[in-house]
Coordinates of N, CA and C in Angstrom, one line a residue:
M175 N 20.4 44.5 47.7 CA 19.4 45.3 48.4 C 18.7 46.2 47.3
S176 N 17.3 46.2 47.3 CA 16.6 46.9 46.3 C 16.4 48.4 46.8
E177 N 16.4 49.3 45.8 CA 16.2 50.7 46.2 C 14.7 51.0 46.4
Q178 N 14.4 51.7 47.5 CA 13.1 52.1 47.7 C 12.6 53.3 46.9
S179 N 11.3 53.4 46.6 CA 10.8 54.5 45.8 C 10.9 55.8 46.6
A180 N 11.1 56.9 45.9 CA 11.2 58.2 46.5 C 9.8 58.8 46.7
K181 N 8.8 58.2 46.1 CA 7.4 58.7 46.1 C 6.9 59.0 47.5
P182 N 7.0 58.1 48.5 CA 6.5 58.4 49.8 C 7.2 59.6 50.5
Y183 N 8.5 59.7 50.2 CA 9.3 60.8 50.8 C 8.9 62.1 50.2
L184 N 8.6 62.1 48.9 CA 8.2 63.4 48.2 C 6.8 63.7 48.7
V185 N 5.9 62.8 48.8 CA 4.5 63.0 49.3 C 4.6 63.7 50.7
R186 N 5.4 63.1 51.6 CA 5.5 63.6 52.9 C 6.1 65.1 52.9
A187 N 7.1 65.3 52.0 CA 7.8 66.6 51.9 C 6.8 67.6 51.5
I188 N 6.0 67.4 50.4 CA 5.1 68.4 49.9 C 4.0 68.6 51.0
C189 N 3.6 67.6 51.6 CA 2.5 67.7 52.7 C 3.1 68.7 53.8
E190 N 4.3 68.4 54.2 CA 4.9 69.3 55.3 C 5.1 70.7 54.8
W191 N 5.6 70.8 53.5 CA 5.8 72.1 52.9 C 4.5 72.9 52.9
C192 N 3.4 72.3 52.5 CA 2.1 72.9 52.5 C 1.7 73.4 53.9
A193 N 1.9 72.6 54.9 CA 1.6 72.9 56.3 C 2.4 74.1 56.7
D194 N 3.7 74.1 56.4 CA 4.6 75.3 56.8 C 4.2 76.6 56.2
N195 N 3.6 76.5 55.0 CA 3.3 77.7 54.2 C 1.8 78.0 54.2
G196 N 1.0 77.4 55.0 CA -0.4 77.6 55.1 C -1.2 77.3 53.9
L197 N -0.7 76.2 53.1 CA -1.4 75.8 51.9 C -2.1 74.5 52.2
T198 N -3.0 74.1 51.3 CA -3.8 72.9 51.4 C -3.2 71.8 50.5
P199 N -2.7 70.7 51.1 CA -2.2 69.6 50.2 C -3.3 68.7 49.7
Y200 N -3.3 68.5 48.4 CA -4.3 67.6 47.7 C -3.6 66.4 47.2
L201 N -4.2 65.3 47.3 CA -3.6 64.0 46.8 C -4.4 63.5 45.7
A202 N -3.8 63.3 44.5 CA -4.5 62.8 43.3 C -4.3 61.3 43.4
V203 N -5.4 60.5 43.2 CA -5.3 59.1 43.4 C -5.9 58.4 42.2
K204 N -5.3 57.4 41.6 CA -5.8 56.5 40.6 C -6.4 55.3 41.3
V205 N -7.8 55.3 41.3 CA -8.5 54.3 42.1 C -8.3 52.9 41.5
N206 N -8.0 51.9 42.4 CA -7.9 50.5 41.9 C -8.5 49.6 43.0
A207 N -8.4 48.4 42.9 CA -9.0 47.4 43.8 C -8.5 47.6 45.3
E208 N -7.3 48.1 45.4 CA -6.7 48.2 46.8 C -7.0 49.5 47.5
T209 N -7.6 50.5 46.8 CA -7.8 51.8 47.4 C -9.2 51.7 48.1
R210 N -9.2 52.3 49.3 CA -10.5 52.5 50.0 C -10.8 54.0 50.1
V211 N -11.7 54.4 49.2 CA -12.1 55.8 49.1 C -13.6 55.8 48.9
P212 N -14.3 56.9 49.2 CA -15.7 57.0 48.9 C -16.0 57.0 47.4
V213 N -16.6 55.9 46.9 CA -16.8 55.7 45.5 C -17.7 56.8 44.9
A214 N -18.6 57.5 45.7 CA -19.4 58.5 45.1 C -18.7 59.7 44.6
Y215 N -17.4 59.8 45.0 CA -16.6 61.0 44.6 C -15.6 60.6 43.5
V216 N -15.6 59.4 43.1 CA -14.6 58.9 42.1 C -15.1 59.3 40.7
K217 N -14.3 59.9 39.9 CA -14.7 60.3 38.5 C -13.6 59.8 37.6
N218 N -14.0 59.1 36.6 CA -13.0 58.5 35.6 C -11.9 57.7 36.2
G219 N -12.3 57.0 37.3 CA -11.3 56.2 38.0 C -10.3 56.9 38.8
E220 N -10.6 58.2 39.1 CA -9.6 59.0 39.9 C -10.4 59.8 40.9
I221 N -9.7 60.2 42.0 CA -10.2 61.0 43.0 C -9.2 61.9 43.5
V222 N -9.5 63.1 43.9 CA -8.6 64.1 44.5 C -9.1 64.3 45.9
L223 N -8.1 64.1 46.9 CA -8.5 64.2 48.3 C -7.7 65.3 49.0
N224 N -8.4 66.1 49.8 CA -7.8 67.1 50.7 C -7.2 66.3 51.8
I225 N -5.8 66.4 52.0 CA -5.2 65.7 53.1 C -4.6 66.7 54.1
G226 N -5.2 67.9 54.1 CA -4.7 68.9 55.1 C -5.1 68.5 56.5
V227 N -4.5 69.1 57.5 CA -4.7 68.8 58.9 C -6.2 69.1 59.3
S228 N -6.7 70.2 58.7 CA -8.1 70.6 59.1 C -9.2 69.6 58.4
A229 N -8.8 68.8 57.4 CA -9.7 68.0 56.7 C -9.6 66.5 57.1
T230 N -8.6 66.1 57.8 CA -8.3 64.7 58.2 C -8.1 64.5 59.7
R231 N -8.3 63.3 60.1 CA -7.9 62.9 61.4 C -7.0 61.6 61.3
R232 N -6.1 61.5 62.2 CA -5.2 60.4 62.2 C -4.5 60.2 60.8
L233 N -4.0 61.2 60.2 CA -3.3 61.1 58.9 C -2.0 60.4 59.1
T234 N -1.8 59.3 58.3 CA -0.5 58.6 58.4 C 0.0 58.5 56.9
I235 N 1.2 58.9 56.7 CA 1.8 58.7 55.4 C 3.1 58.0 55.6
D236 N 3.1 56.7 55.2 CA 4.3 55.9 55.4 C 4.7 55.3 54.0
N237 N 5.7 54.5 54.0 CA 6.2 53.9 52.7 C 5.2 53.1 52.0
D238 N 4.2 52.6 52.7 CA 3.2 51.7 52.1 C 2.0 52.5 51.5
G239 N 1.6 53.6 52.2 CA 0.5 54.3 51.7 C 0.1 55.5 52.6
V240 N -1.1 56.0 52.3 CA -1.7 57.1 53.0 C -3.0 56.6 53.6
R241 N -3.2 56.9 54.9 CA -4.4 56.5 55.6 C -4.8 57.6 56.5
F242 N -6.2 57.8 56.5 CA -6.7 58.8 57.4 C -8.2 58.6 57.5
S243 N -8.8 59.4 58.4 CA -10.3 59.4 58.5 C -10.7 60.8 58.1
A244 N -11.8 60.9 57.4 CA -12.3 62.2 57.0 C -13.9 62.1 56.8
R245 N -14.5 63.3 56.8 CA -15.9 63.4 56.6 C -16.2 63.7 55.2
F246 N -17.2 62.9 54.6 CA -17.7 63.1 53.3 C -19.2 63.3 53.4
S247 N -19.7 64.4 53.0 CA -21.1 64.7 53.1 C -21.6 64.4 54.6
G248 N -20.8 64.8 55.5 CA -21.2 64.6 56.9 C -21.0 63.3 57.6
T249 N -20.5 62.3 56.8 CA -20.3 61.0 57.3 C -18.8 60.7 57.4
S250 N -18.4 60.2 58.5 CA -17.0 59.9 58.7 C -16.6 58.6 58.0
Q251 N -15.5 58.6 57.3 CA -15.1 57.4 56.5 C -13.6 57.2 56.6
E252 N -13.2 56.0 56.7 CA -11.8 55.6 56.7 C -11.3 55.6 55.2
V253 N -10.2 56.2 55.0 CA -9.6 56.2 53.6 C -8.2 55.6 53.7
S254 N -8.0 54.7 52.7 CA -6.7 54.0 52.6 C -6.3 54.0 51.2
V255 N -5.1 54.6 50.9 CA -4.6 54.6 49.5 C -3.2 54.1 49.5
P256 N -3.0 53.0 48.8 CA -1.6 52.4 48.7 C -0.7 53.4 47.9
M257 N 0.5 53.5 48.2 CA 1.4 54.4 47.6 C 1.5 54.2 46.0
S258 N 1.3 53.0 45.6 CA 1.3 52.7 44.2 C 0.1 53.4 43.4
A259 N -0.9 53.8 44.1 CA -2.1 54.4 43.5 C -2.0 55.9 43.5
V260 N -1.0 56.5 44.2 CA -0.9 57.9 44.3 C -0.4 58.5 43.0
A261 N -1.2 59.3 42.3 CA -0.8 59.9 41.1 C -0.2 61.3 41.2
G262 N -0.3 61.9 42.4 CA 0.3 63.2 42.5 C 0.0 63.8 43.9
I263 N 0.7 64.8 44.2 CA 0.5 65.6 45.5 C 0.8 67.0 45.1
F264 N -0.1 68.0 45.4 CA 0.1 69.3 45.1 C -0.6 70.3 46.0
A265 N -0.2 71.5 46.0 CA -0.9 72.6 46.9 C -2.1 73.1 46.1
K266 N -3.2 73.1 46.7 CA -4.5 73.6 46.0 C -4.3 75.0 45.6
E267 N -3.7 75.8 46.4 CA -3.7 77.3 46.1 C -2.7 77.6 45.0
T268 N -1.6 76.9 44.9 CA -0.6 77.3 43.9 C -0.4 76.2 42.8
G269 N -0.9 75.0 43.0 CA -0.7 73.9 42.0 C 0.7 73.3 42.1
Y270 N 1.6 73.9 42.9 CA 2.9 73.3 43.0 C 2.9 71.9 43.6
G271 N 3.7 71.0 43.1 CA 3.7 69.7 43.6 C 4.4 68.7 42.7
F272 N 4.0 67.5 42.8 CA 4.6 66.4 42.0 C 3.5 65.5 41.4
A273 N 3.8 65.1 40.1 CA 2.9 64.1 39.5 C 3.8 62.8 39.4
F274 N 3.1 61.7 39.6 CA 3.8 60.4 39.5 C 3.1 59.5 38.4
T275 N 3.9 58.6 37.8 CA 3.3 57.6 36.9 C 2.7 56.5 37.8
V276 N 1.5 56.1 37.4 CA 0.9 55.0 38.2 C 0.8 53.8 37.2
A277 N 1.4 52.7 37.7 CA 1.4 51.5 36.9 C 0.0 51.0 36.8
Q278 N -0.4 50.6 35.6 CA -1.7 50.0 35.4 C -1.6 48.5 35.8
D279 N -2.7 48.0 36.4 CA -2.8 46.6 36.7 C -2.5 45.8 35.5
P280 N -1.5 44.9 35.6 CA -1.1 44.1 34.4 C -2.2 43.3 33.8
A281 N -3.1 42.7 34.6 CA -4.2 41.9 34.1 C -5.2 42.8 33.3
A282 N -5.5 44.0 33.9 CA -6.4 44.9 33.2 C -5.8 45.5 31.9
A283 N -4.5 45.8 31.9 CA -3.8 46.2 30.7 C -3.8 45.2 29.6
L284 N -3.5 43.9 30.0 CA -3.5 42.9 29.0 C -4.9 42.7 28.4
S285 N -5.9 42.7 29.3 CA -7.3 42.5 28.9 C -7.7 43.6 27.9
A286 N -7.4 44.9 28.2 CA -7.7 46.0 27.3 C -7.0 45.9 26.0
A287 N -5.8 45.5 26.0 CA -5.0 45.4 24.8 C -5.4 44.2 23.9
T288 N -6.0 43.2 24.4 CA -6.4 42.0 23.6 C -7.9 41.9 23.4
T289 N -8.7 42.8 23.9 CA -10.1 42.7 23.6 C -10.4 43.2 22.2
P290 N -11.0 42.4 21.4 CA -11.3 42.8 20.0 C -12.3 44.0 20.0
Q291 N -12.0 44.9 19.1 CA -12.9 46.1 19.0 C -14.0 45.7 18.0
E292 N -15.3 46.0 18.4 CA -16.4 45.7 17.5 C -16.4 46.9 16.4
L293 N -16.5 46.5 15.2 CA -16.5 47.5 14.1 C -17.7 47.3 13.2
D294 N -18.4 48.4 13.0 CA -19.5 48.4 12.1 C -19.0 48.8 10.7
I295 N -18.8 47.8 9.9 CA -18.3 48.0 8.6 C -19.1 48.9 7.7
D296 N -20.4 48.7 7.7 CA -21.3 49.5 6.9 C -21.2 51.0 7.3
A297 N -21.2 51.3 8.6 CA -21.1 52.7 9.1 C -19.7 53.3 8.7
A298 N -18.6 52.5 8.8 CA -17.3 53.0 8.4 C -17.2 53.3 6.9
L299 N -17.8 52.4 6.1 CA -17.8 52.6 4.6 C -18.6 53.9 4.3
E300 N -19.8 54.0 4.9 CA -20.6 55.2 4.7 C -19.9 56.5 5.1
K301 N -19.2 56.4 6.2 CA -18.5 57.6 6.7 C -17.4 58.0 5.7
D302 N -16.7 57.0 5.2 CA -15.6 57.2 4.2 C -16.2 57.8 2.9
A303 N -17.4 57.3 2.5 CA -18.0 57.7 1.3 C -18.5 59.2 1.4
Q304 N -19.0 59.5 2.6 CA -19.4 60.9 2.9 C -18.3 61.8 2.9
D305 N -17.1 61.4 3.5 CA -15.9 62.2 3.6 C -15.4 62.5 2.1
D306 N -15.5 61.5 1.3 CA -15.1 61.7 -0.1 C -16.0 62.7 -0.8
R307 N -17.3 62.6 -0.6 CA -18.3 63.5 -1.2 C -18.0 64.9 -0.7
D308 N -17.8 65.1 0.6 CA -17.5 66.4 1.2 C -16.2 67.0 0.6
A309 N -15.2 66.2 0.4 CA -13.9 66.6 -0.2 C -14.1 67.1 -1.6
K310 N -14.9 66.4 -2.4 CA -15.1 66.8 -3.8 C -15.9 68.0 -3.9
D311 N -17.0 68.2 -3.0 CA -17.8 69.3 -3.1 C -17.2 70.6 -2.5
G312 N -16.1 70.4 -1.8 CA -15.5 71.5 -1.1 C -16.2 71.9 0.2
G313 N -17.2 71.1 0.5 CA -18.0 71.4 1.8 C -17.4 70.6 2.9
G314 N -18.1 70.4 3.9 CA -17.6 69.6 5.1 C -16.8 70.5 6.0
K315 N -15.9 69.9 6.6 CA -15.1 70.5 7.7 C -13.8 71.0 7.2
G316 N -13.6 72.2 6.8 CA -12.3 72.7 6.4 C -12.0 72.4 5.0
K317 N -10.7 72.3 4.7 CA -10.2 72.1 3.3 C -10.4 70.6 3.0
P318 N -10.6 70.3 1.7 CA -10.7 68.9 1.2 C -9.3 68.3 1.4
R319 N -9.4 67.0 1.6 CA -8.1 66.2 1.7 C -7.3 66.2 0.4
P320 N -6.0 66.4 0.5 CA -5.2 66.3 -0.8 C -5.2 64.9 -1.3
S321 N -5.0 64.8 -2.6 CA -5.0 63.5 -3.2 C -3.7 62.8 -2.8
H322 N -3.8 61.4 -2.7 CA -2.6 60.7 -2.4 C -1.6 60.6 -3.5
Q323 N -2.1 61.0 -4.7 CA -1.2 61.0 -5.9 C -0.6 62.3 -6.1
Q324 N 0.7 62.4 -6.5 CA 1.4 63.6 -6.8 C 2.1 63.5 -8.1
V325 N 2.1 64.6 -8.8 CA 2.8 64.6 -10.1 C 4.1 65.4 -9.8
I326 N 5.3 64.7 -10.1 CA 6.5 65.4 -9.8 C 7.2 65.6 -11.2
K327 N 7.6 66.8 -11.4 CA 8.3 67.1 -12.7 C 9.8 67.2 -12.5

């Protein structure tokens, strides 16, 4: 028998704790192909959602994910977040909560790791030459770089 993740239990616990203490639970989500959220509010592949009782309707938090209906700019939308995309749950007012690691899509991770980087050799050489000139002149940003050679007596 495989052990279930504690994440859905912790999300429910923090949500309930927030309700008991008059705080607003916020859900941090790493958006992926399985999340259904309003894309206009996604920044850098992430979105933070207010999942408080006053902001949602039909809020369901189960072992598979978080689902609810909410209004965004006056338009009602259905939101569905798989538990694997939940990056954290916290109280807006205090910041107290939990952060979780979100596994990256294996195909996307492999693609990012194996995509060759385009390098402008001329620009890189010119930057190195400028850095060397700045180091010799004592100008530039801060102290000049120390020489890689050392005299040891």
